[in-house]
XYZ file of C-alpha atoms in Angstrom:
745
model
C 77.480 142.227 99.214
C 75.833 139.418 97.873
C 77.582 136.958 100.399
C 76.136 139.438 103.593
C 73.303 139.449 102.366
C 73.007 135.372 102.108
C 74.276 135.584 106.018
C 71.663 138.071 107.031
C 69.289 136.291 105.795
C 70.360 132.738 106.710
C 70.452 134.023 110.739
C 67.294 135.715 110.261
C 65.584 132.346 108.926
C 67.786 130.901 111.966
C 66.159 133.258 115.066
C 62.678 133.108 112.999
C 62.679 129.201 113.397
C 64.384 129.323 116.940
C 61.178 131.694 117.869
C 58.831 129.380 116.048
C 59.663 126.222 118.147
C 59.455 128.541 121.222
C 55.623 129.712 120.058
C 55.467 125.965 119.645
C 56.349 124.513 123.229
C 53.777 127.365 125.017
C 50.737 125.914 122.826
C 48.222 124.508 125.201
C 46.284 122.909 122.515
C 46.148 122.308 118.635
C 43.035 122.332 116.127
C 43.278 120.729 112.709
C 42.848 123.375 109.575
C 41.469 122.236 106.393
C 44.446 122.116 104.022
C 42.938 122.828 100.652
C 39.595 123.494 98.725
C 38.367 120.467 97.266
C 36.126 122.659 95.016
C 38.136 125.550 93.684
C 36.821 127.916 90.963
C 38.132 127.061 87.175
C 38.175 128.869 83.812
C 40.680 127.215 81.318
C 38.209 124.173 79.812
C 35.646 126.427 79.005
C 36.868 129.754 78.953
C 33.897 130.622 81.515
C 33.819 130.709 85.173
C 32.917 127.717 86.819
C 33.087 125.302 90.496
C 35.509 122.623 89.691
C 32.475 120.489 90.246
C 30.281 122.144 87.859
C 32.919 121.712 85.186
C 31.450 119.904 82.027
C 35.504 119.625 81.874
C 37.855 118.077 84.038
C 40.658 120.553 84.869
C 42.735 119.442 87.445
C 44.275 122.594 89.701
C 47.705 123.450 91.655
C 46.817 125.701 94.675
C 48.808 128.900 96.116
C 48.885 126.814 98.843
C 50.345 123.774 97.447
C 52.658 125.818 95.653
C 53.757 127.277 99.204
C 53.837 124.191 101.008
C 55.888 122.397 98.226
C 58.803 125.585 97.845
C 59.126 125.594 94.137
C 60.123 128.274 92.505
C 59.356 127.955 89.237
C 56.116 126.635 86.666
C 58.187 123.834 85.298
C 59.493 122.912 89.132
C 55.947 123.175 90.015
C 54.452 120.975 87.390
C 56.772 118.378 87.798
C 56.491 117.561 91.461
C 52.629 118.739 91.846
C 51.007 116.437 88.928
C 51.514 113.312 86.633
C 50.815 114.885 83.815
C 55.024 116.718 83.061
C 58.195 115.369 82.872
C 61.234 117.102 82.076
C 64.486 116.292 79.538
C 67.643 117.118 79.019
C 70.695 116.821 76.846
C 73.771 118.546 75.960
C 71.155 120.711 74.358
C 69.331 121.877 76.955
C 66.409 121.375 79.139
C 62.889 120.312 77.269
C 58.926 119.522 78.918
C 57.017 116.738 77.788
C 52.942 117.248 78.576
C 51.301 113.853 78.490
C 53.649 112.076 76.323
C 54.514 114.436 73.464
C 56.738 117.899 73.879
C 55.603 121.447 74.917
C 55.671 121.849 71.221
C 52.096 120.658 71.533
C 50.618 122.581 74.873
C 49.636 126.003 75.490
C 50.894 128.804 78.356
C 48.469 130.931 79.496
C 48.675 133.893 82.086
C 45.416 134.625 82.986
C 43.783 133.146 79.454
C 46.411 135.394 77.345
C 49.076 133.842 75.333
C 52.805 133.409 76.621
C 54.928 133.061 74.060
C 58.726 132.535 72.766
C 61.362 130.133 73.839
C 61.094 131.412 77.513
C 57.263 131.346 77.639
C 58.813 128.531 80.878
C 60.736 130.661 82.079
C 59.019 133.946 82.636
C 56.022 133.315 84.125
C 56.609 134.190 88.028
C 54.985 131.920 90.904
C 55.255 135.052 93.240
C 52.017 136.221 93.398
C 50.349 133.082 91.507
C 46.317 132.139 93.083
C 45.978 129.055 90.964
C 47.138 127.033 88.298
C 45.286 124.987 85.813
C 45.790 122.246 83.467
C 43.351 121.046 81.264
C 44.687 117.352 79.514
C 43.342 117.386 75.909
C 43.408 118.768 72.685
C 41.441 122.356 72.672
C 42.271 123.909 69.819
C 38.514 125.100 68.984
C 38.799 127.306 72.130
C 42.786 127.980 72.237
C 43.799 127.482 69.076
C 46.751 126.333 67.149
C 49.139 123.875 69.314
C 46.926 122.949 71.585
C 46.792 119.556 70.860
C 47.805 117.998 74.314
C 46.487 120.190 76.840
C 46.654 123.926 77.992
C 48.281 125.494 81.318
C 46.666 128.661 82.411
C 48.443 130.347 85.318
C 46.008 132.822 86.935
C 47.168 135.376 89.487
C 46.670 136.664 92.655
C 45.747 140.821 92.174
C 45.105 141.878 95.663
C 42.722 144.924 96.438
C 43.834 145.867 98.999
C 44.907 149.785 99.933
C 48.553 148.554 100.349
C 49.907 145.061 99.907
C 53.942 143.424 99.810
C 55.334 140.106 99.355
C 59.195 139.471 99.549
C 60.284 135.935 99.090
C 63.750 134.523 99.319
C 64.877 131.117 98.889
C 68.619 129.564 98.779
C 69.429 126.059 97.629
C 72.810 124.435 97.078
C 74.812 124.605 93.928
C 74.330 129.163 94.276
C 70.311 128.327 93.656
C 68.587 131.194 94.516
C 65.379 132.689 93.764
C 63.847 136.100 94.647
C 60.373 137.784 94.320
C 58.822 140.644 95.314
C 55.093 141.527 94.647
C 53.446 144.517 95.874
C 50.220 145.802 95.048
C 47.795 149.056 95.800
C 44.312 150.526 95.511
C 43.306 154.058 95.755
C 39.617 154.101 94.760
C 38.837 152.869 91.167
C 42.741 152.409 90.123
C 45.130 149.499 91.378
C 48.530 148.983 90.351
C 50.487 145.646 90.470
C 53.684 144.979 90.180
C 56.092 142.031 90.080
C 59.662 141.262 90.249
C 61.698 137.620 89.881
C 64.990 136.862 89.770
C 66.901 133.301 89.804
C 70.705 132.051 89.662
C 72.273 128.920 89.655
C 75.473 127.846 88.990
C 77.020 125.405 86.839
C 77.098 121.869 87.621
C 78.312 118.600 86.703
C 78.192 114.854 87.615
C 80.252 112.682 85.498
C 83.571 114.422 83.894
C 82.619 112.361 79.971
C 80.885 112.781 77.044
C 79.075 110.155 75.716
C 78.925 111.253 72.387
C 80.784 113.239 69.584
C 79.321 116.905 67.705
C 78.598 114.728 64.100
C 76.731 112.123 66.571
C 79.301 109.146 66.838
C 79.717 107.360 70.096
C 82.242 108.071 72.092
C 83.551 108.255 75.149
C 85.916 111.198 76.401
C 87.128 113.562 79.478
C 84.656 117.270 79.005
C 84.740 120.089 80.993
C 80.868 120.960 79.922
C 78.550 121.246 82.736
C 75.870 119.073 83.627
C 73.847 121.827 84.203
C 74.482 125.468 82.595
C 74.915 128.218 85.075
C 72.447 131.508 84.740
C 70.894 134.536 86.055
C 67.266 136.229 85.171
C 65.313 139.404 85.200
C 61.578 139.539 85.144
C 59.668 142.593 85.889
C 56.017 143.433 85.163
C 52.999 146.026 85.538
C 49.523 145.751 85.191
C 47.759 148.974 85.880
C 43.760 148.959 86.296
C 40.661 151.106 86.076
C 37.438 150.625 87.192
C 35.488 153.687 85.545
C 31.899 152.096 86.581
C 29.861 149.153 87.519
C 30.056 148.358 83.930
C 32.902 149.899 82.661
C 37.187 149.045 83.539
C 40.506 149.226 81.618
C 43.994 147.513 81.534
C 47.374 147.967 80.625
C 50.372 146.254 81.110
C 53.674 145.601 80.680
C 56.784 143.286 81.712
C 60.640 142.684 79.988
C 62.794 139.822 80.785
C 66.195 139.088 80.408
C 68.238 135.948 80.461
C 71.726 135.335 80.212
C 73.637 131.934 80.877
C 76.868 132.231 82.802
C 79.446 129.111 80.965
C 82.603 128.469 82.106
C 84.731 130.490 80.486
C 88.003 128.079 81.096
C 86.230 124.523 80.458
C 87.581 122.272 77.549
C 86.733 118.976 75.412
C 89.044 117.388 73.715
C 88.500 116.717 70.055
C 89.940 112.592 69.439
C 91.689 111.237 66.676
C 93.028 108.043 66.394
C 97.077 107.527 65.850
C 98.425 105.969 62.814
C 101.204 104.032 64.502
C 100.367 102.728 68.378
C 101.799 104.611 71.109
C 103.700 103.321 74.356
C 104.023 106.287 75.994
C 100.534 107.605 77.342
C 98.929 110.859 75.618
C 95.555 110.126 77.217
C 93.984 112.384 79.189
C 92.807 109.771 81.024
C 96.642 109.314 82.512
C 97.128 113.456 82.554
C 98.623 114.402 85.774
C 99.290 117.974 85.207
C 96.809 120.124 83.398
C 96.861 123.875 82.395
C 93.261 123.918 82.407
C 92.309 124.977 86.211
C 88.818 125.754 86.231
C 86.242 124.247 88.229
C 84.561 122.526 85.826
C 87.711 121.144 84.240
C 87.852 117.895 84.506
C 91.651 118.737 85.669
C 90.405 120.389 88.577
C 90.665 117.100 90.807
C 93.470 115.032 90.864
C 92.006 111.702 89.696
C 88.860 111.101 87.830
C 87.588 108.201 87.454
C 88.249 106.465 84.931
C 84.333 104.448 84.486
C 81.222 107.232 84.688
C 78.492 103.920 85.370
C 78.796 101.136 87.326
C 76.107 98.720 85.284
C 76.613 95.762 84.699
C 75.048 95.445 81.105
C 77.914 98.700 80.011
C 78.146 100.066 76.535
C 80.924 99.341 73.926
C 82.426 102.707 74.786
C 83.361 101.561 77.714
C 85.396 98.937 76.823
C 86.888 101.214 74.043
C 87.680 103.757 76.582
C 89.962 101.252 78.942
C 91.833 99.834 75.628
C 92.413 103.292 75.148
C 94.260 104.132 78.867
C 96.593 101.231 78.359
C 97.575 101.544 75.161
C 97.006 105.266 74.181
C 95.927 104.879 70.679
C 94.294 108.326 70.476
C 96.073 111.493 70.622
C 94.018 114.379 71.911
C 93.170 118.204 71.539
C 91.853 120.388 73.885
C 89.966 122.754 72.657
C 87.351 125.929 74.275
C 84.387 123.768 75.119
C 82.492 127.143 75.149
C 83.280 130.829 73.224
C 80.437 132.373 73.861
C 76.623 132.700 76.384
C 72.990 133.336 75.622
C 71.215 136.208 76.292
C 67.685 136.244 75.737
C 65.157 139.098 75.916
C 61.197 139.539 76.035
C 59.195 142.346 76.336
C 55.117 142.747 76.246
C 53.345 145.219 75.874
C 49.115 145.803 75.689
C 45.849 146.825 77.248
C 42.901 146.029 77.316
C 39.049 146.704 78.113
C 36.008 145.115 79.869
C 32.339 146.008 79.166
C 29.258 144.758 81.569
C 25.945 146.054 80.800
C 23.922 143.749 82.704
C 24.701 140.154 84.359
C 23.447 138.957 81.040
C 26.611 140.445 79.236
C 29.925 140.346 79.582
C 32.443 141.860 76.773
C 36.077 141.863 76.641
C 38.493 143.130 74.331
C 42.601 142.203 74.628
C 45.329 142.969 72.199
C 48.843 142.615 72.762
C 52.495 142.440 71.286
C 55.184 139.485 73.309
C 58.352 140.675 71.721
C 61.572 137.865 72.173
C 65.382 137.902 71.168
C 68.309 135.413 71.317
C 71.921 136.607 70.906
C 75.507 135.337 71.177
C 77.332 137.147 73.754
C 81.409 136.579 72.611
C 83.848 136.518 74.967
C 87.034 138.359 74.547
C 89.887 136.891 73.793
C 93.301 137.395 73.374
C 92.547 137.951 69.014
C 89.298 139.316 69.745
C 86.854 141.774 71.863
C 83.688 140.550 73.143
C 80.274 141.634 70.995
C 76.881 140.665 70.695
C 75.409 139.127 67.666
C 71.410 138.266 67.523
C 70.548 134.572 66.957
C 66.973 135.302 66.196
C 64.100 138.041 67.303
C 60.286 136.681 67.228
C 57.052 138.976 67.359
C 53.703 137.734 68.712
C 50.676 140.162 68.268
C 47.332 138.811 69.253
C 43.802 141.289 69.184
C 40.905 139.670 70.379
C 37.561 140.517 70.954
C 35.245 138.106 72.880
C 31.364 138.088 74.498
C 30.308 135.560 77.411
C 26.282 135.388 77.173
C 23.743 134.600 78.961
C 20.935 133.306 76.667
C 19.232 131.712 79.350
C 19.270 129.758 82.993
C 19.836 126.987 81.136
C 22.204 128.443 78.053
C 25.224 129.813 77.777
C 27.346 130.840 74.430
C 30.735 132.360 73.996
C 31.941 133.646 70.828
C 34.760 135.830 69.207
C 36.660 136.600 66.998
C 40.899 136.649 67.026
C 43.795 137.879 65.139
C 47.253 136.131 65.247
C 50.198 137.979 63.376
C 53.889 135.801 63.876
C 57.120 137.189 62.929
C 60.402 135.789 62.638
C 64.198 136.987 61.221
C 66.621 134.016 61.810
C 70.804 134.298 61.193
C 71.072 130.703 62.683
C 68.535 130.126 60.389
C 69.359 131.964 57.210
C 65.355 133.309 57.591
C 65.942 137.325 56.725
C 62.282 138.058 57.757
C 59.089 136.103 57.462
C 55.929 137.070 59.187
C 51.752 135.275 58.743
C 48.507 136.609 59.491
C 46.040 134.209 60.956
C 41.883 134.794 61.287
C 39.936 133.784 63.666
C 36.279 133.079 64.639
C 35.486 130.822 67.554
C 32.213 129.884 69.608
C 31.538 127.259 72.437
C 27.675 127.004 73.476
C 27.241 125.117 77.241
C 23.153 123.488 77.289
C 21.659 122.419 79.830
C 19.569 119.661 78.469
C 17.894 117.895 81.780
C 18.851 118.470 85.707
C 21.579 116.827 86.589
C 22.789 116.637 82.229
C 24.532 119.025 80.399
C 26.478 119.325 77.050
C 28.955 121.936 75.459
C 30.238 122.101 71.756
C 32.776 124.103 70.396
C 34.054 125.298 66.457
C 36.686 127.635 65.489
C 37.197 128.632 62.363
C 40.551 129.773 61.177
C 41.883 131.059 58.287
C 45.856 131.409 57.265
C 48.061 133.026 54.855
C 50.367 129.631 54.127
C 47.860 127.132 55.104
C 44.581 128.353 54.056
C 41.584 127.392 56.133
C 40.512 125.213 58.761
C 37.593 124.101 60.933
C 38.334 122.823 64.302
C 35.041 121.468 66.780
C 34.730 119.849 70.114
C 31.347 118.590 71.737
C 31.227 116.572 75.406
C 28.452 115.919 78.196
C 28.656 115.988 81.785
C 26.335 113.672 84.149
C 26.028 114.614 87.225
C 24.781 114.126 90.274
C 25.319 114.304 94.450
C 29.212 113.582 94.628
C 29.364 111.951 91.229
C 30.221 113.723 88.173
C 30.762 111.387 84.763
C 32.465 113.966 81.770
C 33.033 112.110 77.898
C 34.877 114.790 75.733
C 36.008 115.405 71.894
C 37.756 117.620 70.696
C 40.177 118.353 67.793
C 43.599 119.726 68.220
C 45.636 121.276 64.805
C 49.660 123.527 64.690
C 50.382 124.761 62.459
C 54.319 125.224 61.392
C 55.921 127.628 62.477
C 58.119 130.183 60.882
C 61.429 128.463 61.338
C 59.652 125.051 60.616
C 58.696 126.677 56.665
C 61.935 128.949 56.300
C 64.850 127.716 57.845
C 67.718 126.001 56.343
C 71.060 124.332 58.230
C 74.216 123.412 57.558
C 75.847 120.722 59.851
C 79.749 120.458 59.259
C 80.165 118.167 61.797
C 77.692 115.927 60.339
C 77.930 116.260 56.609
C 74.599 117.141 57.091
C 72.446 120.222 54.871
C 68.493 120.882 56.165
C 66.932 122.558 53.400
C 63.578 124.839 54.430
C 59.994 123.445 52.940
C 57.531 125.907 53.108
C 54.498 123.398 51.407
C 54.162 121.835 55.085
C 50.760 120.831 56.317
C 49.061 121.840 59.736
C 49.696 118.649 62.215
C 46.504 117.832 63.348
C 44.474 115.065 66.051
C 41.750 113.422 67.284
C 41.218 113.866 71.278
C 38.708 111.909 73.637
C 38.696 111.240 77.045
C 36.605 109.712 79.954
C 36.752 111.605 83.261
C 34.972 109.625 86.177
C 35.165 111.868 89.909
C 33.737 111.275 93.456
C 33.742 113.956 96.262
C 32.486 114.974 99.179
C 33.623 117.168 101.974
C 36.855 115.904 102.794
C 37.518 113.236 99.829
C 38.198 113.117 95.949
C 38.628 110.573 93.490
C 39.428 111.032 89.730
C 39.923 108.838 87.157
C 40.324 109.675 83.534
C 41.535 107.813 80.581
C 42.245 109.201 77.337
C 43.362 108.062 73.197
C 44.994 111.152 71.394
C 45.692 110.121 67.733
C 48.033 112.883 66.180
C 49.108 112.554 62.239
C 50.732 114.951 60.002
C 53.777 115.586 62.293
C 56.557 117.538 61.247
C 59.552 115.290 61.236
C 62.759 115.275 59.196
C 63.183 113.507 55.626
C 66.196 112.603 54.140
C 65.905 112.894 49.914
C 66.888 109.995 48.165
C 69.754 110.132 45.500
C 66.755 109.951 42.803
C 65.713 113.365 44.197
C 68.983 114.382 44.472
C 70.009 113.608 40.855
C 66.740 115.398 39.526
C 67.193 118.425 41.215
C 70.312 120.804 39.337
C 70.729 122.237 43.093
C 70.609 119.950 45.326
C 73.444 117.875 42.694
C 75.046 121.248 43.285
C 75.102 121.070 47.362
C 75.989 117.156 47.102
C 78.881 118.310 44.889
C 79.807 120.895 47.446
C 80.538 117.571 49.867
C 77.404 117.288 51.519
C 76.742 113.529 52.428
C 73.052 113.600 53.503
C 70.311 116.343 52.150
C 67.372 116.855 54.195
C 63.646 118.690 54.734
C 61.120 118.548 57.171
C 58.228 117.038 56.271
C 54.897 115.418 57.430
C 55.925 112.126 57.693
C 55.561 110.955 61.185
C 51.975 109.752 63.269
C 51.262 108.785 66.848
C 48.857 107.401 68.716
C 49.068 108.014 72.792
C 46.541 106.382 74.965
C 46.290 105.811 78.792
C 44.607 106.443 82.678
C 45.213 108.885 84.914
C 44.127 108.455 88.239
C 44.847 110.905 91.867
C 42.914 111.043 94.955
C 42.606 113.338 98.208
C 41.583 112.714 101.903
C 41.360 115.635 103.784
C 42.164 113.825 107.532
C 41.117 114.601 111.310
C 43.774 116.991 113.310
C 44.840 118.907 110.134
C 46.352 115.649 107.906
C 46.331 116.136 103.807
C 47.402 112.772 101.526
C 47.053 112.336 98.030
C 48.688 111.572 94.994
C 48.558 110.472 91.036
C 49.502 108.168 88.603
C 49.617 108.005 85.028
C 50.102 105.656 82.715
C 50.425 106.325 79.621
C 50.951 103.720 76.440
C 52.717 105.852 73.574
C 53.399 104.614 69.573
C 55.361 106.487 66.756
C 55.275 105.885 63.165
C 58.173 107.077 61.556
C 59.590 107.089 57.936
C 63.498 106.450 57.950
C 65.408 106.331 54.264
C 67.224 103.075 54.133
C 70.566 104.508 51.773
C 71.202 100.747 50.205
C 67.880 100.519 49.558
C 66.789 104.329 48.393
C 63.840 102.917 50.197
C 61.319 104.545 52.572
C 60.473 102.111 55.559
C 58.080 102.419 58.457
C 59.835 101.969 62.029
C 57.204 102.404 65.382
C 59.265 102.985 68.329
C 57.826 105.153 71.108
C 57.595 108.885 70.991
C 60.268 110.322 71.610
C 60.962 111.575 75.023
C 57.845 109.643 76.632
C 57.474 108.309 80.234
C 55.234 105.307 80.612
C 54.389 105.298 84.108
C 54.702 108.552 86.218
C 53.292 109.169 90.109
C 53.228 111.525 92.364
C 52.679 111.311 96.380
C 52.079 114.269 98.150
C 51.484 114.495 102.217
C 50.979 117.660 104.761
C 50.751 117.659 108.458
C 49.234 121.816 109.369
C 48.650 122.879 112.594
C 47.608 126.326 114.716
C 48.726 127.721 117.693
C 47.129 131.537 118.554
C 49.596 133.230 115.797
C 51.577 130.662 114.616
C 50.546 128.478 112.152
C 53.286 125.049 110.695
C 53.122 123.329 107.700
C 55.244 119.690 107.247
C 55.174 119.006 103.302
C 56.546 115.475 102.058
C 56.551 115.139 98.073
C 57.616 112.365 95.770
C 57.634 112.306 91.862
C 58.354 108.659 90.632
C 58.619 108.285 87.172
C 59.759 104.745 85.110
C 62.573 105.558 82.093
C 62.017 107.929 79.291
C 62.524 106.838 75.465
C 64.966 108.847 73.605
C 64.232 107.917 70.128
C 68.505 109.555 69.701
C 69.780 108.411 73.503
C 67.632 105.870 74.597
C 66.228 104.985 77.807
C 67.120 106.690 80.717
C 67.199 104.934 83.926
C 64.077 105.642 86.204
C 63.933 108.112 88.749
C 62.509 109.362 92.274
C 62.684 112.261 94.134
C 61.616 112.918 97.579
C 61.141 116.656 99.149
C 60.952 116.956 102.720
C 59.574 120.556 103.390
C 58.598 123.259 107.064
C 56.681 126.359 106.372
C 56.255 128.413 109.473
C 53.896 131.294 109.478
C 54.139 133.925 111.703
C 51.100 136.485 111.957
C 51.725 140.023 113.592
C 48.760 142.002 112.817
C 49.139 143.787 109.346
C 52.428 142.419 109.302
C 53.408 137.988 108.648
C 56.296 136.470 107.996
C 57.203 132.982 106.839
C 60.554 131.330 107.300
C 61.043 127.438 105.809
C 63.830 124.536 106.426
C 63.668 121.786 104.261
C 65.399 119.092 103.023
C 65.134 118.408 98.520
C 66.467 115.509 97.252
C 65.589 113.403 100.768
C 67.763 110.319 98.950
C 69.938 111.710 96.630
C 69.092 110.359 93.462
C 71.103 111.669 90.990
C 71.642 110.479 87.543
C 75.527 110.080 86.597
C 75.467 109.265 83.093
C 78.261 111.076 80.561
C 77.249 114.496 79.306
C 74.871 114.765 76.463
C 72.758 111.896 77.287
C 69.344 111.494 77.928
C 69.569 112.526 81.749
C 66.702 111.064 83.945
C 66.819 114.316 86.294
C 69.655 116.995 86.611
C 68.998 117.325 89.921
C 72.872 118.027 91.721
C 71.545 115.917 94.729
C 70.739 116.536 98.610
C 70.522 119.722 99.551
C 68.744 121.570 102.112
C 66.132 124.847 101.546
C 66.090 128.076 102.930
C 63.565 130.389 102.058
C 61.805 133.598 104.064
C 58.631 135.316 103.124
C 57.776 138.143 104.175
C 53.590 139.879 103.908
C 52.525 143.002 104.850
């Protein structure tokens, strides 16, 4: 059935493309259309509405049109392709996002101003009905609380007010990648409903049959059937009901459910490696095996010939030479083992509601209450020895209750103030946590003042009281000068991040590395100082922006290996060492980092429907960490780039829009270019670039609109063919035809 549906949709796209080509040939004249609004409304920087030109804080906006033109389907994909703030990092543990030089643990993701929590927060947000994505780069804890050290991403949805409106979108790409979304809005009098459903799926794929590191971190080169990118399927449905009682009062309730399950290859294998006690003259290496009982498409043995070297670099690592020697003399014995015995199953559900009271134009009061709940399970497969079963890995609960107000005290003064209560809970079998919880109480205020004509100021403060860490004050302040099309902004903000419950209470026993990790309830919050200066100029056809920033983070949490003296002085640690654990460590506030850089962007609206733009971000990062010298038993400070950071990131966007009667054509070329990415574990990943060519065809038929799309993803077939569990520069599988169809009623 699925293949039949795919065939029907494919045929529909081709027929629609043919009809649009005919419509274009019949057109006698064309006219340019304004491709982008250079001055959108933004809310993220201050929590109050401003036109981007008049915002005291610089906020980057990705419009709904840019998302459609680039034909992106996930938030991670949108930010990677359309900004220079975001890069991704992938290894055998999964894919991680880096924002402004540091990990996404230090950013907040919002949906309509409300925090999204849980391990699945990137995947849960649908782009089906997005009005815009706002990106604030910098510390913002005064406004948004813990974790806002690097920045804030706010996804603003478009909640239609038509009597009935419906949108359906489908996209196909190689490797079984299918993205489907449906959005329905309806309004009856003072009541409205907004429903969104999103489905994503992808197959496993592998670009190299070797792995470069063993489970204990040993550098090896051996065959593996583990895929570079793990297959999955996910479904997300959300519902929001609005009721407007009168011009002063409105209420809403909302809920969502998300389900994501990996589809890892059950027949995939990898090899354990053991050195023979005596040289063998008969080849025993899987490199020379001519047959195998394994026939999985993701097994290295499904191909009759497997290349010996996965690399073509002239500076090949030492293990490559070892592999060649191994293939000749076979000094190792290999034992196949199942690569996987389970899938990961993530679920999330959210429920909540709120109210808005606007007694007059000077006062706006908002009450929001919601609970966000995440669960992760191991879904074990059925084998000859046991039946399939599920085992809970961890559960998290996040509760937020916020009362805030916006008060227009005078024509030159706007005050935002409120109170927030947050409760977080965690239970985790993998981290040996039965149940832990923490409460945070917040008071916050921010004042926007027009000092003189063309000069404005903003100052804010948040008071935080946490069960585990006591009280904290977080400030922010900024100046905004503007005249004509020129704008100059200078901002300072403090940020903080409270340790997670996992960091406080988790213990871990890594048998392959003989490493025991202790919990540490005496951790301190991580804090930072962030300063940036932004200069912009814009008119009706162009916008130019340049920003310089400095981010100094202290008390960063990392693993500290305990000295022999500490172990000898503690009977509990001595007992752990006696059980055979050679390394005992705990989390501690031992790191600090400094990031400085400059970011520039330009956008031009040219005649005849052309739009071109681009951006570049340079980030110079320095991390300092304490490591234990096992010989001297002394801690030494080591300096390196911040883990997962990239110095150079750029993007290019060019599009062309033309309209003929009821037919509109958009052609977009998008390029994402990034330099080498540093990993403290794996070293540098190669520089990479990806270029995409997309076409979108819009046919307006009274109340019905069809938008077929045809494009090429990764035009130049850029791939990273490093061994499995490397620091991949990209996990893109290569050049792919993209077919899409969007229908709007």
